[in-house]
Structure formats: C-alpha cells, structure tokens
Short mmCIF file of C-alpha atoms in Angstrom, two decimals:
data_model
loop_
_atom_site.label_atom_id
_atom_site.label_comp_id
_atom_site.label_asym_id
_atom_site.label_seq_id
_atom_site.Cartn_x
_atom_site.Cartn_y
_atom_site.Cartn_z
CA MET A 1 46.40 76.85 20.76
CA LYS A 2 46.99 74.99 17.50
CA PRO A 3 45.29 76.46 14.40
CA ARG A 4 43.40 73.21 13.76
CA SER A 5 42.06 73.17 17.33
CA LEU A 6 41.01 76.82 17.06
CA ARG A 7 39.20 76.18 13.79
CA ARG A 8 37.45 73.16 15.30
CA ARG A 9 36.23 75.20 18.26
CA ALA A 10 35.15 78.07 16.03
CA THR A 11 33.21 75.67 13.83
CA ALA A 12 31.50 74.20 16.90
CA ALA A 13 30.58 77.68 18.15
CA LEU A 14 29.16 78.68 14.80
CA ALA A 15 27.19 75.45 14.62
CA ALA A 16 25.80 76.10 18.10
CA LEU A 17 24.75 79.62 17.17
CA ALA A 18 23.15 78.38 13.97
CA ALA A 19 21.26 75.72 15.90
CA CYS A 20 20.00 78.37 18.33
CA ALA A 21 18.86 80.58 15.46
CA ALA A 22 17.14 77.67 13.74
CA LEU A 23 15.35 76.74 16.95
CA THR A 24 13.89 80.19 17.52
CA ALA A 25 13.10 80.72 13.84
CA THR A 26 11.07 77.51 13.56
CA GLN A 27 9.21 77.59 16.86
CA GLY A 28 5.87 77.76 15.12
CA GLN A 29 6.29 75.25 12.31
CA ALA A 30 4.19 72.64 14.08
CA GLN A 31 0.94 74.54 14.43
CA ALA A 32 -1.59 73.33 16.98
CA ALA A 33 -5.19 74.23 17.66
CA PRO A 34 -5.43 77.24 19.99
CA ALA A 35 -5.82 76.26 23.62
CA ALA A 36 -8.47 77.89 25.77
CA ASP A 37 -6.28 77.64 28.86
CA PRO A 38 -3.30 80.01 28.54
CA LEU A 39 -1.13 77.91 30.86
CA GLY A 40 -1.16 74.13 31.20
CA PRO A 41 1.50 71.39 31.39
CA ALA A 42 1.83 71.32 27.59
CA THR A 43 2.40 75.09 27.29
CA GLU A 44 5.55 76.06 25.40
CA PHE A 45 6.95 79.52 26.06
CA TYR A 46 8.15 82.03 23.51
CA VAL A 47 11.86 82.50 22.87
CA ASP A 48 12.98 85.90 21.63
CA PRO A 49 15.45 85.33 18.75
CA ASP A 50 16.95 88.79 19.38
CA SER A 51 17.48 88.45 23.14
CA LYS A 52 20.39 90.02 24.98
CA ALA A 53 21.95 86.59 25.39
CA ALA A 54 21.73 85.98 21.63
CA ARG A 55 23.46 89.30 20.96
CA GLN A 56 26.11 88.47 23.57
CA ALA A 57 26.78 85.14 21.86
CA LEU A 58 27.62 86.97 18.63
CA THR A 59 29.79 89.49 20.49
CA ASP A 60 31.70 86.71 22.23
CA LEU A 61 32.18 84.90 18.94
CA ARG A 62 33.56 88.03 17.27
CA HIS A 63 36.02 88.37 20.15
CA GLY A 64 37.15 84.78 19.80
CA ASP A 65 35.63 83.77 23.14
CA LEU A 66 34.21 80.51 21.88
CA THR A 67 33.35 78.93 25.23
CA ASN A 68 31.21 81.85 26.31
CA ALA A 69 29.73 82.18 22.83
CA VAL A 70 28.38 78.65 23.02
CA ASN A 71 27.09 79.17 26.55
CA MET A 72 25.31 82.36 25.55
CA ALA A 73 23.78 80.58 22.56
CA ARG A 74 22.52 77.91 24.92
CA LEU A 75 21.11 80.55 27.26
CA ALA A 76 19.45 82.32 24.33
CA SER A 77 17.62 79.14 23.33
CA TRP A 78 15.55 79.19 26.54
CA PRO A 79 12.47 81.39 27.09
CA GLN A 80 12.77 84.47 29.28
CA ALA A 81 10.28 87.10 30.34
CA GLU A 82 9.86 90.48 28.67
CA TRP A 83 9.68 93.38 31.14
CA PHE A 84 7.45 96.41 30.62
CA THR A 85 8.81 99.16 32.86
CA GLU A 86 7.88 102.52 31.35
CA GLY A 87 6.43 104.29 28.35
CA THR A 88 3.23 106.04 27.42
CA PRO A 89 0.00 104.06 27.06
CA ASP A 90 0.41 104.13 23.30
CA GLU A 91 3.98 102.85 23.59
CA VAL A 92 3.17 100.00 25.96
CA ARG A 93 0.15 98.98 23.87
CA ALA A 94 2.30 98.80 20.74
CA LYS A 95 5.10 96.92 22.46
CA ALA A 96 2.76 94.35 24.01
CA ARG A 97 0.90 93.87 20.73
CA SER A 98 4.14 93.33 18.85
CA LEU A 99 5.36 90.73 21.32
CA VAL A 100 2.17 88.69 21.43
CA ARG A 101 1.93 88.75 17.63
CA GLU A 102 5.45 87.39 17.32
CA ALA A 103 4.69 84.71 19.89
CA ARG A 104 1.40 83.81 18.21
CA ALA A 105 3.15 83.43 14.86
CA ALA A 106 5.53 80.99 16.54
CA ASP A 107 2.64 79.21 18.34
CA ARG A 108 4.23 79.94 21.69
CA THR A 109 3.09 81.70 24.87
CA PRO A 110 5.05 84.81 25.92
CA VAL A 111 5.79 85.74 29.53
CA LEU A 112 5.37 89.45 30.29
CA VAL A 113 6.14 91.42 33.45
CA ALA A 114 4.20 94.56 34.37
CA TYR A 115 6.58 96.74 36.40
CA ASN A 116 5.42 100.33 36.49
CA VAL A 117 3.47 100.81 39.72
CA PRO A 118 3.92 104.27 41.34
CA GLY A 119 6.73 104.44 43.89
CA ARG A 120 8.13 101.03 43.01
CA ASP A 121 11.13 99.64 44.93
CA CYS A 122 10.92 102.31 47.66
CA SER A 123 12.91 104.65 45.39
CA GLN A 124 15.90 102.31 45.57
CA TYR A 125 17.86 100.64 42.73
CA SER A 126 14.81 100.04 40.53
CA SER A 127 12.94 103.21 41.41
CA GLY A 128 10.48 104.71 38.98
CA GLY A 129 6.96 103.85 37.95
CA ALA A 130 3.95 105.79 36.79
CA ALA A 131 3.41 109.30 38.11
CA SER A 132 0.06 108.53 39.75
CA SER A 133 -2.55 105.83 40.23
CA ALA A 134 -4.59 107.32 37.40
CA ALA A 135 -1.58 107.24 35.08
CA TYR A 136 -0.81 103.66 36.11
CA ARG A 137 -4.33 102.49 35.40
CA ARG A 138 -4.26 104.05 31.94
CA TRP A 139 -0.96 102.28 31.37
CA ILE A 140 -2.42 98.93 32.53
CA ASP A 141 -5.46 99.44 30.31
CA ALA A 142 -3.16 99.92 27.33
CA PHE A 143 -0.97 96.96 28.33
CA ALA A 144 -4.03 94.69 28.46
CA ALA A 145 -5.32 96.08 25.17
CA GLY A 146 -2.00 95.26 23.55
CA ILE A 147 -2.27 91.65 24.67
CA GLY A 148 -5.84 91.42 23.44
CA ASP A 149 -7.07 87.89 22.79
CA SER A 150 -3.59 86.38 22.44
CA LYS A 151 -2.17 83.82 24.84
CA ALA A 152 0.03 85.37 27.51
CA VAL A 153 1.34 84.88 31.03
CA VAL A 154 1.72 88.10 33.03
CA VAL A 155 3.58 88.57 36.31
CA VAL A 156 2.22 91.65 38.06
CA GLU A 157 4.62 94.05 39.77
CA PRO A 158 7.60 92.23 41.32
CA ASP A 159 8.07 93.42 44.93
CA GLY A 160 4.99 95.63 44.58
CA LEU A 161 3.10 93.79 47.31
CA ALA A 162 5.98 92.55 49.45
CA LEU A 163 7.43 96.08 49.57
CA LEU A 164 4.48 98.40 50.17
CA PRO A 165 4.94 102.14 50.77
CA SER A 166 4.33 101.47 54.48
CA ASP A 167 7.42 99.22 54.43
CA CYS A 168 9.66 101.93 52.98
CA GLY A 169 10.21 103.84 56.23
CA PRO A 170 8.27 105.62 58.96
CA ASP A 171 8.06 108.91 57.07
CA VAL A 172 7.09 107.57 53.64
CA ASP A 173 3.40 106.87 54.21
CA PRO A 174 2.35 108.22 57.61
CA THR A 175 -1.38 108.23 56.79
CA GLY A 176 -1.46 104.90 54.94
CA ALA A 177 -2.93 106.54 51.85
CA LEU A 178 -0.08 105.48 49.57
CA THR A 179 -0.29 101.89 50.74
CA ALA A 180 -4.05 101.77 50.22
CA ALA A 181 -3.57 103.18 46.72
CA ARG A 182 -0.87 100.61 45.95
CA VAL A 183 -3.08 97.70 46.97
CA ALA A 184 -5.97 99.11 44.95
CA ASP A 185 -3.73 99.62 41.91
CA LEU A 186 -2.49 96.03 42.08
CA GLY A 187 -6.05 94.77 42.32
CA TYR A 188 -6.99 96.86 39.29
CA ALA A 189 -4.07 95.42 37.32
CA VAL A 190 -5.02 91.84 38.16
CA ARG A 191 -8.68 92.32 37.22
CA THR A 192 -7.95 94.24 34.04
CA LEU A 193 -5.41 91.75 32.74
CA LYS A 194 -7.48 88.74 33.73
CA ALA A 195 -10.42 90.15 31.79
CA LYS A 196 -8.49 89.00 28.71
CA ALA A 197 -9.70 85.44 28.21
CA ARG A 198 -6.34 83.90 27.30
CA THR A 199 -4.14 85.72 29.81
CA ALA A 200 -2.86 83.97 32.94
CA VAL A 201 -2.14 86.49 35.71
CA TYR A 202 0.16 85.97 38.70
CA LEU A 203 0.53 88.62 41.40
CA ASP A 204 4.04 88.83 42.81
CA ALA A 205 4.41 87.66 46.42
CA GLY A 206 8.10 88.06 47.26
CA ASN A 207 10.08 84.99 48.31
CA VAL A 208 10.38 82.38 51.00
CA LEU A 209 12.61 84.38 53.32
CA TRP A 210 10.77 87.68 53.22
CA ARG A 211 7.19 88.18 54.45
CA SER A 212 5.70 85.57 56.77
CA VAL A 213 3.10 83.20 55.36
CA GLY A 214 0.13 84.85 57.08
CA GLU A 215 1.19 88.41 56.33
CA MET A 216 1.79 87.70 52.65
CA ALA A 217 -1.46 85.73 52.39
CA ARG A 218 -3.36 88.72 53.80
CA ARG A 219 -1.70 91.09 51.34
CA LEU A 220 -2.50 88.78 48.44
CA LEU A 221 -6.15 88.66 49.43
CA ASP A 222 -6.31 92.43 49.85
CA ALA A 223 -4.84 92.91 46.38
CA GLY A 224 -7.27 90.53 44.68
CA VAL A 225 -5.18 87.42 44.07
CA ARG A 226 -8.39 85.41 43.78
CA ASP A 227 -9.35 87.44 40.71
CA GLY A 228 -6.30 86.11 38.86
CA ASP A 229 -4.57 82.75 38.49
CA GLY A 230 -2.36 82.88 41.57
CA PHE A 231 0.94 84.40 42.60
CA ALA A 232 4.63 84.50 41.66
CA LEU A 233 7.62 83.76 43.90
CA ASN A 234 11.39 84.32 43.95
CA VAL A 235 11.46 86.95 41.20
CA SER A 236 15.01 88.32 40.90
CA ASN A 237 16.11 86.13 43.80
CA ASN A 238 18.02 82.91 44.27
CA HIS A 239 16.34 80.89 47.00
CA PRO A 240 16.03 77.17 46.20
CA THR A 241 13.07 76.04 44.14
CA ASP A 242 11.86 73.49 46.68
CA HIS A 243 11.94 76.06 49.49
CA ASN A 244 9.74 78.43 47.50
CA ALA A 245 7.43 75.57 46.55
CA ARG A 246 6.94 74.79 50.21
CA TYR A 247 6.33 78.44 51.08
CA GLY A 248 3.89 78.82 48.21
CA THR A 249 1.97 75.74 49.27
CA TRP A 250 1.65 77.09 52.83
CA MET A 251 0.40 80.42 51.50
CA ALA A 252 -2.12 78.76 49.21
CA LYS A 253 -3.45 76.76 52.15
CA CYS A 254 -3.45 79.83 54.39
CA VAL A 255 -5.56 81.76 51.85
CA TRP A 256 -8.02 78.85 51.71
CA TYR A 257 -8.07 78.48 55.51
CA ALA A 258 -8.93 82.15 56.02
CA THR A 259 -11.58 82.27 53.28
CA GLU A 260 -13.05 78.81 52.70
CA GLY A 261 -11.95 76.91 55.79
CA PRO A 262 -13.64 76.57 59.18
CA ALA A 263 -15.97 79.41 60.08
CA HIS A 264 -13.96 80.45 63.12
CA ALA A 265 -10.88 81.00 60.93
CA ARG A 266 -12.46 83.40 58.44
CA GLY A 267 -10.23 86.42 58.00
CA HIS A 268 -7.48 84.97 60.17
CA THR A 269 -4.44 84.55 57.95
CA ASP A 270 -2.55 85.68 61.07
CA TRP A 271 -3.26 82.28 62.67
CA CYS A 272 -1.30 80.41 59.99
CA ALA A 273 2.02 78.82 60.86
CA THR A 274 4.96 80.37 59.03
CA GLN A 275 8.54 79.84 57.96
CA TYR A 276 9.47 81.62 61.20
CA TYR A 277 7.09 80.10 63.78
CA SER A 278 4.62 77.27 64.25
CA PRO A 279 2.23 76.71 67.16
CA ALA A 280 2.60 72.98 66.46
CA ALA A 281 6.23 73.00 67.57
CA PRO A 282 7.16 72.43 71.23
CA ASN A 283 9.03 75.75 71.21
CA ASP A 284 10.77 74.65 74.40
CA GLY A 285 14.27 75.80 73.57
CA THR A 286 15.55 72.36 72.61
CA PRO A 287 17.41 72.46 69.27
CA GLY A 288 15.05 71.54 66.47
CA ASN A 289 11.95 72.11 68.57
CA ALA A 290 11.15 75.47 67.02
CA VAL A 291 10.91 76.71 63.45
CA ASP A 292 14.14 78.23 62.16
CA SER A 293 13.84 79.96 58.80
CA ALA A 294 17.47 79.11 58.07
CA ASP A 295 16.95 75.40 58.74
CA PRO A 296 14.35 73.77 56.46
CA ALA A 297 14.53 70.61 58.54
CA THR A 298 12.59 72.48 61.23
CA TRP A 299 9.85 73.44 58.77
CA ARG A 300 8.26 70.08 59.58
CA TRP A 301 6.57 71.93 62.42
CA THR A 302 4.96 74.31 59.93
CA ASP A 303 3.86 71.34 57.82
CA ALA A 304 2.43 69.78 60.98
CA TRP A 305 0.30 72.82 61.76
CA PHE A 306 -1.14 72.92 58.26
CA ASP A 307 -1.85 69.19 58.38
CA GLN A 308 -3.68 69.61 61.69
CA ALA A 309 -5.51 72.89 61.10
CA VAL A 310 -6.10 72.94 57.35
CA GLY A 311 -5.96 69.33 56.22
CA THR A 312 -5.80 68.63 52.49
CA PRO A 313 -8.07 70.88 50.45
CA PRO A 314 -8.28 69.81 46.78
CA ASP A 315 -5.65 71.34 44.55
CA ASP A 316 -8.25 73.05 42.39
CA ALA A 317 -9.55 74.90 45.47
CA LEU A 318 -6.13 76.40 46.21
CA GLU A 319 -4.25 79.29 44.64
CA HIS A 320 -1.52 78.17 42.23
CA PHE A 321 1.82 79.86 41.68
CA VAL A 322 4.91 80.17 39.48
CA ILE A 323 8.54 80.27 40.60
CA ASP A 324 11.42 82.26 39.10
CA THR A 325 14.35 79.86 38.68
CA SER A 326 16.57 82.14 36.61
CA ARG A 327 19.32 82.40 39.23
CA ASN A 328 18.72 79.77 41.91
CA GLY A 329 20.62 76.78 40.59
CA ARG A 330 23.11 77.01 43.45
CA GLY A 331 20.63 78.33 45.99
CA ALA A 332 20.98 81.47 48.07
CA TRP A 333 24.25 83.24 48.72
CA THR A 334 25.56 83.59 52.28
CA PRO A 335 28.66 85.78 52.81
CA GLU A 336 31.39 84.69 55.18
CA PRO A 337 30.43 85.38 58.80
CA GLY A 338 31.67 88.79 59.92
CA LYS A 339 32.69 89.90 56.43
CA TYR A 340 30.19 92.77 56.37
CA THR A 341 29.11 94.96 59.27
CA GLY A 342 26.32 96.56 57.26
CA ASP A 343 23.65 95.02 55.05
CA PRO A 344 25.39 92.49 52.76
CA GLU A 345 22.49 92.74 50.27
CA VAL A 346 22.43 88.99 49.75
CA TRP A 347 19.77 89.39 47.06
CA CYS A 348 21.74 91.93 45.00
CA ASN A 349 23.96 90.54 42.23
CA ALA A 350 24.76 87.59 44.48
CA PRO A 351 28.14 86.18 43.43
CA GLY A 352 28.73 82.61 42.39
CA ARG A 353 25.11 81.91 41.44
CA GLY A 354 23.92 79.83 38.50
CA LEU A 355 20.89 79.32 36.31
CA GLY A 356 18.32 77.05 37.93
CA PRO A 357 15.70 74.63 36.58
CA ARG A 358 14.78 75.30 32.98
CA PRO A 359 11.53 77.10 32.16
CA THR A 360 8.64 74.68 31.88
CA ALA A 361 4.93 74.42 32.61
CA ASP A 362 5.28 70.71 33.33
CA THR A 363 6.68 70.95 36.86
CA GLY A 364 5.21 67.80 38.35
CA VAL A 365 4.28 69.83 41.47
CA PRO A 366 0.48 70.14 41.77
CA LEU A 367 0.29 73.83 42.76
CA VAL A 368 3.31 75.05 40.75
CA ASP A 369 2.04 76.05 37.32
CA ALA A 370 5.48 76.83 35.90
CA TYR A 371 9.15 77.40 36.49
CA LEU A 372 10.00 80.61 34.62
CA TRP A 373 13.05 82.75 33.98
CA ILE A 374 11.35 85.97 35.00
CA LYS A 375 14.42 87.99 35.92
CA ILE A 376 16.48 88.15 32.73
CA PRO A 377 19.72 86.25 33.45
CA GLY A 378 22.59 88.69 33.06
CA GLU A 379 20.75 91.88 33.99
CA SER A 380 22.14 93.71 37.03
CA ASP A 381 20.14 94.25 40.22
CA GLY A 382 21.78 97.63 40.81
CA THR A 383 24.94 99.22 42.16
CA CYS A 384 25.30 97.03 45.25
CA ALA A 385 27.83 98.17 47.85
CA ARG A 386 27.08 95.63 50.64
CA GLY A 387 26.58 98.31 53.28
CA THR A 388 30.14 99.60 52.95
CA GLY A 389 29.10 103.18 52.24
CA GLY A 390 31.09 103.30 49.03
CA THR A 391 30.24 102.66 45.39
CA ILE A 392 32.40 99.60 44.71
CA ASP A 393 30.84 96.17 45.07
CA PRO A 394 33.46 94.34 47.17
CA GLU A 395 32.36 90.99 45.77
CA TYR A 396 33.35 92.02 42.25
CA GLY A 397 35.77 94.88 42.78
CA VAL A 398 33.84 97.15 40.40
CA VAL A 399 30.88 99.48 40.41
CA ASP A 400 27.99 97.25 39.42
CA PRO A 401 25.90 98.38 36.43
CA PRO A 402 22.59 100.13 37.18
CA ALA A 403 19.54 97.95 37.72
CA GLY A 404 18.30 96.34 34.52
CA THR A 405 21.58 96.88 32.64
CA TRP A 406 23.02 93.91 30.78
CA TRP A 407 26.18 92.68 32.50
CA PRO A 408 28.13 90.20 30.34
CA ALA A 409 30.31 88.94 33.18
CA GLN A 410 27.26 88.04 35.24
CA ALA A 411 25.56 86.35 32.29
CA HIS A 412 28.67 84.28 31.65
CA ALA A 413 28.89 83.26 35.30
CA LEU A 414 25.21 82.27 35.53
CA ALA A 415 25.55 80.09 32.44
CA ARG A 416 28.83 78.58 33.60
CA ASN A 417 27.41 77.75 37.05
CA ALA A 418 24.04 76.48 35.83
CA THR A 419 22.57 73.65 37.86
CA PRO A 420 21.60 71.44 36.13
CA ARG A 421 24.24 71.97 33.45
CA LEU A 422 23.16 74.31 30.67
CA THR A 423 22.22 72.66 27.39
CA PHE A 424 20.33 73.75 24.31
CA ASN A 425 16.55 73.89 24.45
CA ARG A 426 15.41 71.30 21.95
#
C-alpha cells in the first residue's frame, strides 16, 4: 500500500473514532424536560463511551487495522445493554446507580439486564446466579434501589422463564419446588423493579422457535408479566425480527384471550394456536395445510385462528414487547444437512451472522416498544462444540471463549455482516 493511501486511511479512521467520541460525549447537550413514561417512540438510549467496541476500535487502530477500527467505532456509537450478572447487594446497587447517573447526565435512557437468578442456564455455558431465592431478592432490592427514580429499561432474566428448572432434566427438579421458586423469584423481580416510577420492565420470553405460544403465555402470566410493561424476545439469538414480532403479537393476544377474552376461555392459554399448530388449518396432510415452524408462509393458519377466536383487541389492552436485534441481520443460522450428528447448537456463536436493525424505540410496530441490542455484539455465547464431544468449535476451528467473554473476531464479523449496513449513530 502506498504511504499516501495509508495516511489517508489512517486519517479517516482517526476522524471516525473522534466522531464516535464526540457523539457519546455530547449526548446530553440538548436537555429536555424529564418524561414520565420511561419508554416511548421519542426515547433515546444511552451509549457507553467506554464500551468494549470502543476499546476494540482503539486496539485495531494501534494495530493498523483501519477497516475494523472504523467498523468498531461505528458499532460503539450505538446503544447496547449493560448486564448485571453477579456481585453483592452493595456492589450491584453502586453499579446500577453509577450507570443511571451517567445516563441521566447525558439525558438518555439506559438499558439494563438483570441476570442473576438461582440456577440460571441449567448450569450450562452461562451457569451461576444467586445462591438462594432469599439472596436473589436482596440482590434485586439493591438493583432497584440503585436505579431509584432515574429513567431505565430493564430486561429481566434472559432464558429464566423459557428454561425453568423443570426443563433442565428429569432429575433436576423432581418435586417442582425449584420451578415454583423460580417463577416466584421472577415475579418478585418484576414487581420490585416496576415499583420504580420511571423504570420500564420486560420479562424475558425466549424466542419464536422455542416455547409454543400458549405455553410461554402461561409462564408469563404465572411470573407476573402483567405487573410490568411486557416481555422481551430473541435475547442472544438471531431469529428474524419480523418472525419474533409475529410470535410476540400472538402471545400478547393469547394472554388477553385467557384473561380478558370470552368467559369460556379464561385460563386457557393452551387453546391458543401456535407457531407449531393451528386448529384453523385443514391439517389434512396436503403441503401447506398445516403449520410448519420452519415455513412462515404456513403461519397464516395461526393468524387465522387468532382472527377468528380473539379478534382485534385494542393495542393498549395487550402486552407489549421488545426484540433483541443485536445479531439477527442475516436471520437464523442453519448448518448444512447432515453436517452434525449431535446438537449443532444453532443458537451458540452462530457463524456468518450480522448486526440487525439499529436500536430504536420508534419501531412503527404497534406492540413492539423497541428494538434493542440486548446481547452485547461481540461477546461469546460459550465454548460451543456442536455436539462433537470435543472442545473445538468446528465452525471456527478454535475453542470458543467462555460465555460473556469479548471475542474480537466475532465483533468484527457482526459489524462486517450488518444488515442494514453499519453506519454511525447520528
């Protein structure tokens, strides 16, 4: 490369990094009157000026990797969630208070994730959590106290409801006591956080290709979703945004149907059509005449059931939701047929993915309150082995970093493959 060309690219990279720094440093210059509603279409989310992507941009620049430096600076200009995964009550209170103060000074709304429920992730890649329900509730109390009267959006316990102790295996919770405690703990978290007047609370509900509509709706009701602002979908996953929006709309209608709908349906989330089956379909064996979760064209039968049985309740009578779009720009990953004989772990560090729709509270979809980057782009899901029995991830040829560890190669790929193309947040 010619020296002049190298200097030109270096100057461009430095300018990009400076622009990113200026953006995050001046977030709060245009002060507005405090809003009573913590999340509305005009909400602007907080950008951490010292994010992992911002640090990676500087590292790439020092190494002369100008293309990735610019991409990481672009990534760093967009808001991402802050995860709270451990610590004593005093530590979590201090950390939450520090974050909301920084966001308030910038006149922005931070997105926080509470991820410390006992027995989380079935002791798999992201295992951990509080030692007991009592310890968890003290932790949640402190978390809420740290937020105080500041604006905040909180996502409660990714996978905590979709992956209950009873789902972890036949020997994990034989009496059901652990599952009952989990549901009660989640309900406590929702109520405690929502008691803060300017906090919007969304209880995690998995993703479109996990629990069926009726099953997830029942779990949400049991865990007190109606005490908060709604639910969250697609956290740490890569299913398309429109698929999750459809699933979320069905669940919102299913919750209404089983609680506010016709008297004969009270309590019957199990009657709701799903992404796997609809009573409205002919189900006669003819292709397209039954719901296929892998073929959204057949979901028209699920739509038909909801149109017939539920109708069109007003949007303000339905639960709202947020969608994680941090890695779904290219949709879900499907390995080549026959490549893996064991579990290919399609959700785990899926290769070839890209950043999805940018974070915004102005989605244009009535029940979708926001698209958020909840999973931090560039953090590993764990040491995926695709059911091979080894330690190497055959998709990358390396041992993947532990869950939650920053992985520069993945961050670079997500930015490079972003759909739509990654630009600076202006």
